[in-house]
Amino acid sequence: MAYQILVVDDEKLIVKGIKFSLEQDGMEVTAAYDGEEALQNIKEKNFDLVVLDVMLPKMDGLEVCQQTREFSQVPIIMVTAKGEDMDKIMGLEYGADDYISKPFNILEVKARIKSLFRRITAVQLQGEMTSYKDIKVDVQKRYVTVKGEPVQLTAKEFDILYLLMSHPGVVYKREELLSTIWNNEFAGDARTVDVHIRRLRKKLEENPDEPEYIFTRWGVGYFFAEK
């Protein structure tokens, strides 16, 4: 079955170019040209990924991303003409999985999309269940529960959690997590990792300030509790 992709940008030529290129690779692409149309599409259709511009009429991409995360964990790649690091961190804070700045090469967009799908597929194929205390992870379904209650994680959050849980007690430097999870394709910095760890703790830990699952080795990186 072909991947279902939603491409959102108010510049129709950009949408047309991305749509044509992805369809050449066998993907099925739906186009939207403003934030409200994008959100409506996400609510009505089960997409495999959303390519979402930040600057949109009616509702900006950050708000679309934030509202989407209230009901869906579909992978989201944010696109913007802005290049400031803080804009990138903001996008990730709102629940984006990756970030591309304009102007971009269409080959870069395709590489990011394919890399994200490869990571998801690789984890799913392992077909494992793993758990620790109140956390249970169904790797095949990419489904996480804490005390029996489902926890909605983004694609990157899930990948980080699974990596850390799979190697309890092993300290991963921020740079190692960037390299492993983002596959050297995200031009961000270590703060990106900090943002994701902070979000994970809020979702998993009863008290994020006194974690029992994901710990910090100050000046080095992060590790999962030893089982």
mmCIF file with all atom_site columns, C-alpha atoms in Angstrom:
data_model
loop_
_atom_site.group_PDB
_atom_site.id
_atom_site.type_symbol
_atom_site.label_atom_id
_atom_site.label_alt_id
_atom_site.label_comp_id
_atom_site.label_asym_id
_atom_site.label_entity_id
_atom_site.label_seq_id
_atom_site.pdbx_PDB_ins_code
_atom_site.Cartn_x
_atom_site.Cartn_y
_atom_site.Cartn_z
_atom_site.occupancy
_atom_site.B_iso_or_equiv
_atom_site.pdbx_formal_charge
_atom_site.auth_seq_id
_atom_site.auth_comp_id
_atom_site.auth_asym_id
_atom_site.auth_atom_id
_atom_site.pdbx_PDB_model_num
ATOM 1   C CA . MET A 1 1   ? 0.000   0.000  0.000  1.00 0.00 ? 1   MET A CA 1
ATOM 2   C CA . ALA A 1 2   ? 1.319   3.435  -0.942 1.00 0.00 ? 2   ALA A CA 1
ATOM 3   C CA . TYR A 1 3   ? 2.236   5.912  1.766  1.00 0.00 ? 3   TYR A CA 1
ATOM 4   C CA . GLN A 1 4   ? -0.349  8.659  2.240  1.00 0.00 ? 4   GLN A CA 1
ATOM 5   C CA . ILE A 1 5   ? 1.306   12.086 2.511  1.00 0.00 ? 5   ILE A CA 1
ATOM 6   C CA . LEU A 1 6   ? -0.271  15.474 3.233  1.00 0.00 ? 6   LEU A CA 1
ATOM 7   C CA . VAL A 1 7   ? 1.699   18.460 1.897  1.00 0.00 ? 7   VAL A CA 1
ATOM 8   C CA . VAL A 1 8   ? 0.692   21.859 3.294  1.00 0.00 ? 8   VAL A CA 1
ATOM 9   C CA . ASP A 1 9   ? 2.007   25.157 1.909  1.00 0.00 ? 9   ASP A CA 1
ATOM 10  C CA . ASP A 1 10  ? 0.319   28.316 0.641  1.00 0.00 ? 10  ASP A CA 1
ATOM 11  C CA . GLU A 1 11  ? 2.822   28.485 -2.245 1.00 0.00 ? 11  GLU A CA 1
ATOM 12  C CA . LYS A 1 12  ? 1.170   26.295 -4.858 1.00 0.00 ? 12  LYS A CA 1
ATOM 13  C CA . LEU A 1 13  ? 4.318   25.855 -6.928 1.00 0.00 ? 13  LEU A CA 1
ATOM 14  C CA . ILE A 1 14  ? 6.116   24.369 -3.921 1.00 0.00 ? 14  ILE A CA 1
ATOM 15  C CA . VAL A 1 15  ? 3.227   21.988 -3.269 1.00 0.00 ? 15  VAL A CA 1
ATOM 16  C CA . LYS A 1 16  ? 3.121   21.033 -6.933 1.00 0.00 ? 16  LYS A CA 1
ATOM 17  C CA . GLY A 1 17  ? 6.851   20.284 -6.985 1.00 0.00 ? 17  GLY A CA 1
ATOM 18  C CA . ILE A 1 18  ? 6.815   18.176 -3.806 1.00 0.00 ? 18  ILE A CA 1
ATOM 19  C CA . LYS A 1 19  ? 3.649   16.371 -4.899 1.00 0.00 ? 19  LYS A CA 1
ATOM 20  C CA . PHE A 1 20  ? 5.079   15.484 -8.305 1.00 0.00 ? 20  PHE A CA 1
ATOM 21  C CA . SER A 1 21  ? 8.356   14.245 -6.852 1.00 0.00 ? 21  SER A CA 1
ATOM 22  C CA . LEU A 1 22  ? 6.758   12.087 -4.147 1.00 0.00 ? 22  LEU A CA 1
ATOM 23  C CA . GLU A 1 23  ? 4.244   10.620 -6.570 1.00 0.00 ? 23  GLU A CA 1
ATOM 24  C CA . GLN A 1 24  ? 7.162   9.606  -8.792 1.00 0.00 ? 24  GLN A CA 1
ATOM 25  C CA . ASP A 1 25  ? 8.251   7.442  -5.849 1.00 0.00 ? 25  ASP A CA 1
ATOM 26  C CA . GLY A 1 26  ? 4.838   5.800  -5.602 1.00 0.00 ? 26  GLY A CA 1
ATOM 27  C CA . MET A 1 27  ? 3.430   7.846  -2.733 1.00 0.00 ? 27  MET A CA 1
ATOM 28  C CA . GLU A 1 28  ? -0.088  9.275  -2.720 1.00 0.00 ? 28  GLU A CA 1
ATOM 29  C CA . VAL A 1 29  ? -0.142  12.997 -1.982 1.00 0.00 ? 29  VAL A CA 1
ATOM 30  C CA . THR A 1 30  ? -2.959  15.245 -0.780 1.00 0.00 ? 30  THR A CA 1
ATOM 31  C CA . ALA A 1 31  ? -2.443  19.014 -0.957 1.00 0.00 ? 31  ALA A CA 1
ATOM 32  C CA . ALA A 1 32  ? -3.672  21.730 1.403  1.00 0.00 ? 32  ALA A CA 1
ATOM 33  C CA . TYR A 1 33  ? -3.006  25.460 1.170  1.00 0.00 ? 33  TYR A CA 1
ATOM 34  C CA . ASP A 1 34  ? -3.945  26.888 4.571  1.00 0.00 ? 34  ASP A CA 1
ATOM 35  C CA . GLY A 1 35  ? -3.918  25.792 8.199  1.00 0.00 ? 35  GLY A CA 1
ATOM 36  C CA . GLU A 1 36  ? -7.636  25.172 8.559  1.00 0.00 ? 36  GLU A CA 1
ATOM 37  C CA . GLU A 1 37  ? -7.746  23.018 5.433  1.00 0.00 ? 37  GLU A CA 1
ATOM 38  C CA . ALA A 1 38  ? -4.717  21.077 6.684  1.00 0.00 ? 38  ALA A CA 1
ATOM 39  C CA . LEU A 1 39  ? -6.244  20.368 10.089 1.00 0.00 ? 39  LEU A CA 1
ATOM 40  C CA . GLN A 1 40  ? -9.514  19.257 8.522  1.00 0.00 ? 40  GLN A CA 1
ATOM 41  C CA . ASN A 1 41  ? -7.655  16.861 6.226  1.00 0.00 ? 41  ASN A CA 1
ATOM 42  C CA . ILE A 1 42  ? -5.712  15.380 9.138  1.00 0.00 ? 42  ILE A CA 1
ATOM 43  C CA . LYS A 1 43  ? -8.948  14.812 11.060 1.00 0.00 ? 43  LYS A CA 1
ATOM 44  C CA . GLU A 1 44  ? -10.674 13.147 8.125  1.00 0.00 ? 44  GLU A CA 1
ATOM 45  C CA . LYS A 1 45  ? -7.909  10.962 6.673  1.00 0.00 ? 45  LYS A CA 1
ATOM 46  C CA . ASN A 1 46  ? -5.311  8.598  8.072  1.00 0.00 ? 46  ASN A CA 1
ATOM 47  C CA . PHE A 1 47  ? -2.034  10.011 6.735  1.00 0.00 ? 47  PHE A CA 1
ATOM 48  C CA . ASP A 1 48  ? 1.346   8.374  7.173  1.00 0.00 ? 48  ASP A CA 1
ATOM 49  C CA . LEU A 1 49  ? 3.142   11.733 7.277  1.00 0.00 ? 49  LEU A CA 1
ATOM 50  C CA . VAL A 1 50  ? 2.499   15.478 7.048  1.00 0.00 ? 50  VAL A CA 1
ATOM 51  C CA . VAL A 1 51  ? 4.868   18.004 5.460  1.00 0.00 ? 51  VAL A CA 1
ATOM 52  C CA . LEU A 1 52  ? 3.741   21.249 7.082  1.00 0.00 ? 52  LEU A CA 1
ATOM 53  C CA . ASP A 1 53  ? 4.823   24.824 6.345  1.00 0.00 ? 53  ASP A CA 1
ATOM 54  C CA . VAL A 1 54  ? 5.005   27.157 9.345  1.00 0.00 ? 54  VAL A CA 1
ATOM 55  C CA . MET A 1 55  ? 3.763   30.342 7.680  1.00 0.00 ? 55  MET A CA 1
ATOM 56  C CA . LEU A 1 56  ? 0.188   29.625 6.569  1.00 0.00 ? 56  LEU A CA 1
ATOM 57  C CA . PRO A 1 57  ? -2.982  31.696 6.180  1.00 0.00 ? 57  PRO A CA 1
ATOM 58  C CA . LYS A 1 58  ? -5.958  31.234 8.548  1.00 0.00 ? 58  LYS A CA 1
ATOM 59  C CA . MET A 1 59  ? -3.908  29.146 11.033 1.00 0.00 ? 59  MET A CA 1
ATOM 60  C CA . ASP A 1 60  ? -0.125  28.894 11.194 1.00 0.00 ? 60  ASP A CA 1
ATOM 61  C CA . GLY A 1 61  ? 1.724   25.593 11.039 1.00 0.00 ? 61  GLY A CA 1
ATOM 62  C CA . LEU A 1 62  ? 2.706   25.602 14.711 1.00 0.00 ? 62  LEU A CA 1
ATOM 63  C CA . GLU A 1 63  ? -0.937  25.834 15.753 1.00 0.00 ? 63  GLU A CA 1
ATOM 64  C CA . VAL A 1 64  ? -1.874  23.113 13.281 1.00 0.00 ? 64  VAL A CA 1
ATOM 65  C CA . CYS A 1 65  ? 0.880   20.929 14.749 1.00 0.00 ? 65  CYS A CA 1
ATOM 66  C CA . GLN A 1 66  ? -0.222  21.639 18.315 1.00 0.00 ? 66  GLN A CA 1
ATOM 67  C CA . GLN A 1 67  ? -3.885  20.880 17.627 1.00 0.00 ? 67  GLN A CA 1
ATOM 68  C CA . THR A 1 68  ? -2.981  17.753 15.660 1.00 0.00 ? 68  THR A CA 1
ATOM 69  C CA . ARG A 1 69  ? -1.081  16.401 18.659 1.00 0.00 ? 69  ARG A CA 1
ATOM 70  C CA . GLU A 1 70  ? -4.304  16.511 20.670 1.00 0.00 ? 70  GLU A CA 1
ATOM 71  C CA . PHE A 1 71  ? -5.712  13.620 18.630 1.00 0.00 ? 71  PHE A CA 1
ATOM 72  C CA . SER A 1 72  ? -2.977  12.191 16.364 1.00 0.00 ? 72  SER A CA 1
ATOM 73  C CA . GLN A 1 73  ? 0.688   11.212 16.463 1.00 0.00 ? 73  GLN A CA 1
ATOM 74  C CA . VAL A 1 74  ? 1.149   11.265 12.694 1.00 0.00 ? 74  VAL A CA 1
ATOM 75  C CA . PRO A 1 75  ? 4.796   12.152 11.914 1.00 0.00 ? 75  PRO A CA 1
ATOM 76  C CA . ILE A 1 76  ? 5.141   15.849 11.037 1.00 0.00 ? 76  ILE A CA 1
ATOM 77  C CA . ILE A 1 77  ? 8.004   17.510 9.176  1.00 0.00 ? 77  ILE A CA 1
ATOM 78  C CA . MET A 1 78  ? 7.890   21.296 9.595  1.00 0.00 ? 78  MET A CA 1
ATOM 79  C CA . VAL A 1 79  ? 9.025   23.568 6.754  1.00 0.00 ? 79  VAL A CA 1
ATOM 80  C CA . THR A 1 80  ? 9.839   27.250 7.110  1.00 0.00 ? 80  THR A CA 1
ATOM 81  C CA . ALA A 1 81  ? 11.726  30.085 5.475  1.00 0.00 ? 81  ALA A CA 1
ATOM 82  C CA . LYS A 1 82  ? 13.043  31.060 8.896  1.00 0.00 ? 82  LYS A CA 1
ATOM 83  C CA . GLY A 1 83  ? 16.417  29.720 9.945  1.00 0.00 ? 83  GLY A CA 1
ATOM 84  C CA . GLU A 1 84  ? 16.752  30.729 13.575 1.00 0.00 ? 84  GLU A CA 1
ATOM 85  C CA . ASP A 1 85  ? 17.467  27.897 15.992 1.00 0.00 ? 85  ASP A CA 1
ATOM 86  C CA . MET A 1 86  ? 14.707  29.027 18.333 1.00 0.00 ? 86  MET A CA 1
ATOM 87  C CA . ASP A 1 87  ? 12.135  28.614 15.578 1.00 0.00 ? 87  ASP A CA 1
ATOM 88  C CA . LYS A 1 88  ? 13.314  25.041 15.154 1.00 0.00 ? 88  LYS A CA 1
ATOM 89  C CA . ILE A 1 89  ? 13.061  24.355 18.872 1.00 0.00 ? 89  ILE A CA 1
ATOM 90  C CA . MET A 1 90  ? 9.571   25.903 18.917 1.00 0.00 ? 90  MET A CA 1
ATOM 91  C CA . GLY A 1 91  ? 8.469   23.597 16.147 1.00 0.00 ? 91  GLY A CA 1
ATOM 92  C CA . LEU A 1 92  ? 9.767   20.582 18.019 1.00 0.00 ? 92  LEU A CA 1
ATOM 93  C CA . GLU A 1 93  ? 8.162   21.792 21.260 1.00 0.00 ? 93  GLU A CA 1
ATOM 94  C CA . TYR A 1 94  ? 4.812   21.767 19.495 1.00 0.00 ? 94  TYR A CA 1
ATOM 95  C CA . GLY A 1 95  ? 5.284   18.138 18.517 1.00 0.00 ? 95  GLY A CA 1
ATOM 96  C CA . ALA A 1 96  ? 7.086   18.172 15.173 1.00 0.00 ? 96  ALA A CA 1
ATOM 97  C CA . ASP A 1 97  ? 9.313   15.203 14.354 1.00 0.00 ? 97  ASP A CA 1
ATOM 98  C CA . ASP A 1 98  ? 11.712  16.947 12.006 1.00 0.00 ? 98  ASP A CA 1
ATOM 99  C CA . TYR A 1 99  ? 12.436  20.325 10.492 1.00 0.00 ? 99  TYR A CA 1
ATOM 100 C CA . ILE A 1 100 ? 13.528  21.623 7.081  1.00 0.00 ? 100 ILE A CA 1
ATOM 101 C CA . SER A 1 101 ? 14.346  25.238 6.237  1.00 0.00 ? 101 SER A CA 1
ATOM 102 C CA . LYS A 1 102 ? 13.600  26.931 2.931  1.00 0.00 ? 102 LYS A CA 1
ATOM 103 C CA . PRO A 1 103 ? 15.057  27.055 0.395  1.00 0.00 ? 103 PRO A CA 1
ATOM 104 C CA . PHE A 1 104 ? 15.454  23.289 0.278  1.00 0.00 ? 104 PHE A CA 1
ATOM 105 C CA . ASN A 1 105 ? 16.366  20.677 -2.281 1.00 0.00 ? 105 ASN A CA 1
ATOM 106 C CA . ILE A 1 106 ? 13.518  18.283 -3.040 1.00 0.00 ? 106 ILE A CA 1
ATOM 107 C CA . LEU A 1 107 ? 16.007  15.436 -2.659 1.00 0.00 ? 107 LEU A CA 1
ATOM 108 C CA . GLU A 1 108 ? 16.514  16.496 0.960  1.00 0.00 ? 108 GLU A CA 1
ATOM 109 C CA . VAL A 1 109 ? 12.763  16.381 1.592  1.00 0.00 ? 109 VAL A CA 1
ATOM 110 C CA . LYS A 1 110 ? 12.536  12.913 0.073  1.00 0.00 ? 110 LYS A CA 1
ATOM 111 C CA . ALA A 1 111 ? 15.542  11.713 2.059  1.00 0.00 ? 111 ALA A CA 1
ATOM 112 C CA . ARG A 1 112 ? 14.019  12.931 5.347  1.00 0.00 ? 112 ARG A CA 1
ATOM 113 C CA . ILE A 1 113 ? 10.705  11.241 4.569  1.00 0.00 ? 113 ILE A CA 1
ATOM 114 C CA . LYS A 1 114 ? 12.279  7.941  3.559  1.00 0.00 ? 114 LYS A CA 1
ATOM 115 C CA . SER A 1 115 ? 14.610  7.957  6.562  1.00 0.00 ? 115 SER A CA 1
ATOM 116 C CA . LEU A 1 116 ? 11.707  8.488  8.938  1.00 0.00 ? 116 LEU A CA 1
ATOM 117 C CA . PHE A 1 117 ? 9.746   5.627  7.361  1.00 0.00 ? 117 PHE A CA 1
ATOM 118 C CA . ARG A 1 118 ? 12.803  3.338  7.509  1.00 0.00 ? 118 ARG A CA 1
ATOM 119 C CA . ARG A 1 119 ? 13.228  3.953  11.226 1.00 0.00 ? 119 ARG A CA 1
ATOM 120 C CA . ILE A 1 120 ? 9.568   3.281  11.954 1.00 0.00 ? 120 ILE A CA 1
ATOM 121 C CA . THR A 1 121 ? 9.586   0.102  9.854  1.00 0.00 ? 121 THR A CA 1
ATOM 122 C CA . ALA A 1 122 ? 12.833  -1.169 11.387 1.00 0.00 ? 122 ALA A CA 1
ATOM 123 C CA . VAL A 1 123 ? 11.419  -0.893 14.888 1.00 0.00 ? 123 VAL A CA 1
ATOM 124 C CA . GLN A 1 124 ? 8.090   -2.440 13.911 1.00 0.00 ? 124 GLN A CA 1
ATOM 125 C CA . LEU A 1 125 ? 9.770   -5.459 12.302 1.00 0.00 ? 125 LEU A CA 1
ATOM 126 C CA . GLN A 1 126 ? 11.396  -6.363 15.599 1.00 0.00 ? 126 GLN A CA 1
ATOM 127 C CA . GLY A 1 127 ? 7.937   -7.247 16.885 1.00 0.00 ? 127 GLY A CA 1
ATOM 128 C CA . GLU A 1 128 ? 8.797   -7.043 20.550 1.00 0.00 ? 128 GLU A CA 1
ATOM 129 C CA . MET A 1 129 ? 7.122   -6.138 23.792 1.00 0.00 ? 129 MET A CA 1
ATOM 130 C CA . THR A 1 130 ? 9.293   -4.456 26.382 1.00 0.00 ? 130 THR A CA 1
ATOM 131 C CA . SER A 1 131 ? 8.445   -3.100 29.799 1.00 0.00 ? 131 SER A CA 1
ATOM 132 C CA . TYR A 1 132 ? 9.853   -1.609 32.979 1.00 0.00 ? 132 TYR A CA 1
ATOM 133 C CA . LYS A 1 133 ? 7.811   -1.005 36.104 1.00 0.00 ? 133 LYS A CA 1
ATOM 134 C CA . ASP A 1 134 ? 4.639   0.804  34.953 1.00 0.00 ? 134 ASP A CA 1
ATOM 135 C CA . ILE A 1 135 ? 5.805   1.397  31.349 1.00 0.00 ? 135 ILE A CA 1
ATOM 136 C CA . LYS A 1 136 ? 4.846   -1.122 28.669 1.00 0.00 ? 136 LYS A CA 1
ATOM 137 C CA . VAL A 1 137 ? 5.889   -0.731 25.034 1.00 0.00 ? 137 VAL A CA 1
ATOM 138 C CA . ASP A 1 138 ? 4.380   -2.643 22.120 1.00 0.00 ? 138 ASP A CA 1
ATOM 139 C CA . VAL A 1 139 ? 7.088   -2.209 19.499 1.00 0.00 ? 139 VAL A CA 1
ATOM 140 C CA . GLN A 1 140 ? 5.026   -3.650 16.653 1.00 0.00 ? 140 GLN A CA 1
ATOM 141 C CA . LYS A 1 141 ? 2.157   -1.224 17.203 1.00 0.00 ? 141 LYS A CA 1
ATOM 142 C CA . ARG A 1 142 ? 4.404   1.580  18.536 1.00 0.00 ? 142 ARG A CA 1
ATOM 143 C CA . TYR A 1 143 ? 2.015   1.740  21.465 1.00 0.00 ? 143 TYR A CA 1
ATOM 144 C CA . VAL A 1 144 ? 2.993   2.848  24.976 1.00 0.00 ? 144 VAL A CA 1
ATOM 145 C CA . THR A 1 145 ? 1.087   2.626  28.231 1.00 0.00 ? 145 THR A CA 1
ATOM 146 C CA . VAL A 1 146 ? 1.891   3.883  31.722 1.00 0.00 ? 146 VAL A CA 1
ATOM 147 C CA . LYS A 1 147 ? -0.072  2.224  34.540 1.00 0.00 ? 147 LYS A CA 1
ATOM 148 C CA . GLY A 1 148 ? -2.343  0.759  31.882 1.00 0.00 ? 148 GLY A CA 1
ATOM 149 C CA . GLU A 1 149 ? -3.187  4.144  30.376 1.00 0.00 ? 149 GLU A CA 1
ATOM 150 C CA . PRO A 1 150 ? -2.174  4.884  26.746 1.00 0.00 ? 150 PRO A CA 1
ATOM 151 C CA . VAL A 1 151 ? 0.455   7.580  26.243 1.00 0.00 ? 151 VAL A CA 1
ATOM 152 C CA . GLN A 1 152 ? 0.618   9.407  22.920 1.00 0.00 ? 152 GLN A CA 1
ATOM 153 C CA . LEU A 1 153 ? 4.217   9.752  21.713 1.00 0.00 ? 153 LEU A CA 1
ATOM 154 C CA . THR A 1 154 ? 5.502   11.322 18.529 1.00 0.00 ? 154 THR A CA 1
ATOM 155 C CA . ALA A 1 155 ? 7.650   9.202  16.216 1.00 0.00 ? 155 ALA A CA 1
ATOM 156 C CA . LYS A 1 156 ? 10.886  10.687 17.555 1.00 0.00 ? 156 LYS A CA 1
ATOM 157 C CA . GLU A 1 157 ? 9.764   10.420 21.184 1.00 0.00 ? 157 GLU A CA 1
ATOM 158 C CA . PHE A 1 158 ? 8.986   6.740  20.669 1.00 0.00 ? 158 PHE A CA 1
ATOM 159 C CA . ASP A 1 159 ? 12.328  6.098  18.974 1.00 0.00 ? 159 ASP A CA 1
ATOM 160 C CA . ILE A 1 160 ? 14.235  7.780  21.810 1.00 0.00 ? 160 ILE A CA 1
ATOM 161 C CA . LEU A 1 161 ? 12.297  5.861  24.473 1.00 0.00 ? 161 LEU A CA 1
ATOM 162 C CA . TYR A 1 162 ? 12.787  2.528  22.722 1.00 0.00 ? 162 TYR A CA 1
ATOM 163 C CA . LEU A 1 163 ? 16.496  3.146  22.205 1.00 0.00 ? 163 LEU A CA 1
ATOM 164 C CA . LEU A 1 164 ? 17.068  4.064  25.850 1.00 0.00 ? 164 LEU A CA 1
ATOM 165 C CA . MET A 1 165 ? 14.887  1.231  27.181 1.00 0.00 ? 165 MET A CA 1
ATOM 166 C CA . SER A 1 166 ? 16.721  -1.260 24.979 1.00 0.00 ? 166 SER A CA 1
ATOM 167 C CA . HIS A 1 167 ? 20.032  -0.294 26.584 1.00 0.00 ? 167 HIS A CA 1
ATOM 168 C CA . PRO A 1 168 ? 19.294  0.312  30.293 1.00 0.00 ? 168 PRO A CA 1
ATOM 169 C CA . GLY A 1 169 ? 22.058  2.089  32.148 1.00 0.00 ? 169 GLY A CA 1
ATOM 170 C CA . VAL A 1 170 ? 23.879  3.079  28.945 1.00 0.00 ? 170 VAL A CA 1
ATOM 171 C CA . VAL A 1 171 ? 24.498  6.827  28.801 1.00 0.00 ? 171 VAL A CA 1
ATOM 172 C CA . TYR A 1 172 ? 23.855  8.372  25.390 1.00 0.00 ? 172 TYR A CA 1
ATOM 173 C CA . LYS A 1 173 ? 25.442  11.709 24.644 1.00 0.00 ? 173 LYS A CA 1
ATOM 174 C CA . ARG A 1 174 ? 23.166  14.287 23.072 1.00 0.00 ? 174 ARG A CA 1
ATOM 175 C CA . GLU A 1 175 ? 25.218  14.135 19.894 1.00 0.00 ? 175 GLU A CA 1
ATOM 176 C CA . GLU A 1 176 ? 24.830  10.350 19.785 1.00 0.00 ? 176 GLU A CA 1
ATOM 177 C CA . LEU A 1 177 ? 21.063  10.643 20.103 1.00 0.00 ? 177 LEU A CA 1
ATOM 178 C CA . LEU A 1 178 ? 20.978  13.250 17.344 1.00 0.00 ? 178 LEU A CA 1
ATOM 179 C CA . SER A 1 179 ? 23.063  10.998 15.121 1.00 0.00 ? 179 SER A CA 1
ATOM 180 C CA . THR A 1 180 ? 21.096  7.824  15.883 1.00 0.00 ? 180 THR A CA 1
ATOM 181 C CA . ILE A 1 181 ? 17.518  9.096  16.013 1.00 0.00 ? 181 ILE A CA 1
ATOM 182 C CA . TRP A 1 182 ? 17.803  11.804 13.371 1.00 0.00 ? 182 TRP A CA 1
ATOM 183 C CA . ASN A 1 183 ? 20.309  9.807  11.321 1.00 0.00 ? 183 ASN A CA 1
ATOM 184 C CA . ASN A 1 184 ? 22.544  12.870 10.899 1.00 0.00 ? 184 ASN A CA 1
ATOM 185 C CA . GLU A 1 185 ? 19.840  14.487 8.768  1.00 0.00 ? 185 GLU A CA 1
ATOM 186 C CA . PHE A 1 186 ? 18.628  17.144 11.180 1.00 0.00 ? 186 PHE A CA 1
ATOM 187 C CA . ALA A 1 187 ? 20.716  20.289 11.234 1.00 0.00 ? 187 ALA A CA 1
ATOM 188 C CA . GLY A 1 188 ? 19.836  21.118 14.822 1.00 0.00 ? 188 GLY A CA 1
ATOM 189 C CA . ASP A 1 189 ? 21.831  21.141 18.039 1.00 0.00 ? 189 ASP A CA 1
ATOM 190 C CA . ALA A 1 190 ? 21.799  19.401 21.397 1.00 0.00 ? 190 ALA A CA 1
ATOM 191 C CA . ARG A 1 191 ? 18.834  21.460 22.602 1.00 0.00 ? 191 ARG A CA 1
ATOM 192 C CA . THR A 1 192 ? 16.669  19.425 20.234 1.00 0.00 ? 192 THR A CA 1
ATOM 193 C CA . VAL A 1 193 ? 17.401  16.325 22.311 1.00 0.00 ? 193 VAL A CA 1
ATOM 194 C CA . ASP A 1 194 ? 16.712  18.206 25.554 1.00 0.00 ? 194 ASP A CA 1
ATOM 195 C CA . VAL A 1 195 ? 13.293  19.253 24.231 1.00 0.00 ? 195 VAL A CA 1
ATOM 196 C CA . HIS A 1 196 ? 12.337  15.675 23.407 1.00 0.00 ? 196 HIS A CA 1
ATOM 197 C CA . ILE A 1 197 ? 13.584  14.313 26.730 1.00 0.00 ? 197 ILE A CA 1
ATOM 198 C CA . ARG A 1 198 ? 11.621  16.991 28.567 1.00 0.00 ? 198 ARG A CA 1
ATOM 199 C CA . ARG A 1 199 ? 8.463   16.065 26.656 1.00 0.00 ? 199 ARG A CA 1
ATOM 200 C CA . LEU A 1 200 ? 9.017   12.363 27.313 1.00 0.00 ? 200 LEU A CA 1
ATOM 201 C CA . ARG A 1 201 ? 9.382   12.956 31.034 1.00 0.00 ? 201 ARG A CA 1
ATOM 202 C CA . LYS A 1 202 ? 6.173   14.969 31.151 1.00 0.00 ? 202 LYS A CA 1
ATOM 203 C CA . LYS A 1 203 ? 4.331   12.099 29.494 1.00 0.00 ? 203 LYS A CA 1
ATOM 204 C CA . LEU A 1 204 ? 5.950   9.202  31.359 1.00 0.00 ? 204 LEU A CA 1
ATOM 205 C CA . GLU A 1 205 ? 7.086   10.373 34.758 1.00 0.00 ? 205 GLU A CA 1
ATOM 206 C CA . GLU A 1 206 ? 4.790   10.976 37.715 1.00 0.00 ? 206 GLU A CA 1
ATOM 207 C CA . ASN A 1 207 ? 7.175   13.735 38.794 1.00 0.00 ? 207 ASN A CA 1
ATOM 208 C CA . PRO A 1 208 ? 9.375   14.911 35.867 1.00 0.00 ? 208 PRO A CA 1
ATOM 209 C CA . ASP A 1 209 ? 11.670  16.754 38.291 1.00 0.00 ? 209 ASP A CA 1
ATOM 210 C CA . GLU A 1 210 ? 12.419  13.489 40.119 1.00 0.00 ? 210 GLU A CA 1
ATOM 211 C CA . PRO A 1 211 ? 12.426  10.900 37.321 1.00 0.00 ? 211 PRO A CA 1
ATOM 212 C CA . GLU A 1 212 ? 12.396  7.160  37.855 1.00 0.00 ? 212 GLU A CA 1
ATOM 213 C CA . TYR A 1 213 ? 12.792  6.147  34.211 1.00 0.00 ? 213 TYR A CA 1
ATOM 214 C CA . ILE A 1 214 ? 14.891  8.596  32.176 1.00 0.00 ? 214 ILE A CA 1
ATOM 215 C CA . PHE A 1 215 ? 17.873  10.045 33.980 1.00 0.00 ? 215 PHE A CA 1
ATOM 216 C CA . THR A 1 216 ? 20.417  12.759 33.209 1.00 0.00 ? 216 THR A CA 1
ATOM 217 C CA . ARG A 1 217 ? 24.158  12.234 33.509 1.00 0.00 ? 217 ARG A CA 1
ATOM 218 C CA . TRP A 1 218 ? 25.095  15.878 33.921 1.00 0.00 ? 218 TRP A CA 1
ATOM 219 C CA . GLY A 1 219 ? 27.509  17.136 31.314 1.00 0.00 ? 219 GLY A CA 1
ATOM 220 C CA . VAL A 1 220 ? 27.204  13.898 29.348 1.00 0.00 ? 220 VAL A CA 1
ATOM 221 C CA . GLY A 1 221 ? 23.712  12.837 28.289 1.00 0.00 ? 221 GLY A CA 1
ATOM 222 C CA . TYR A 1 222 ? 20.745  10.626 29.170 1.00 0.00 ? 222 TYR A CA 1
ATOM 223 C CA . PHE A 1 223 ? 20.108  7.024  30.173 1.00 0.00 ? 223 PHE A CA 1
ATOM 224 C CA . PHE A 1 224 ? 17.235  4.725  31.121 1.00 0.00 ? 224 PHE A CA 1
ATOM 225 C CA . ALA A 1 225 ? 17.027  3.129  34.558 1.00 0.00 ? 225 ALA A CA 1
ATOM 226 C CA . GLU A 1 226 ? 18.845  -0.180 34.921 1.00 0.00 ? 226 GLU A CA 1
ATOM 227 C CA . LYS A 1 227 ? 16.437  -3.072 35.165 1.00 0.00 ? 227 LYS A CA 1
#
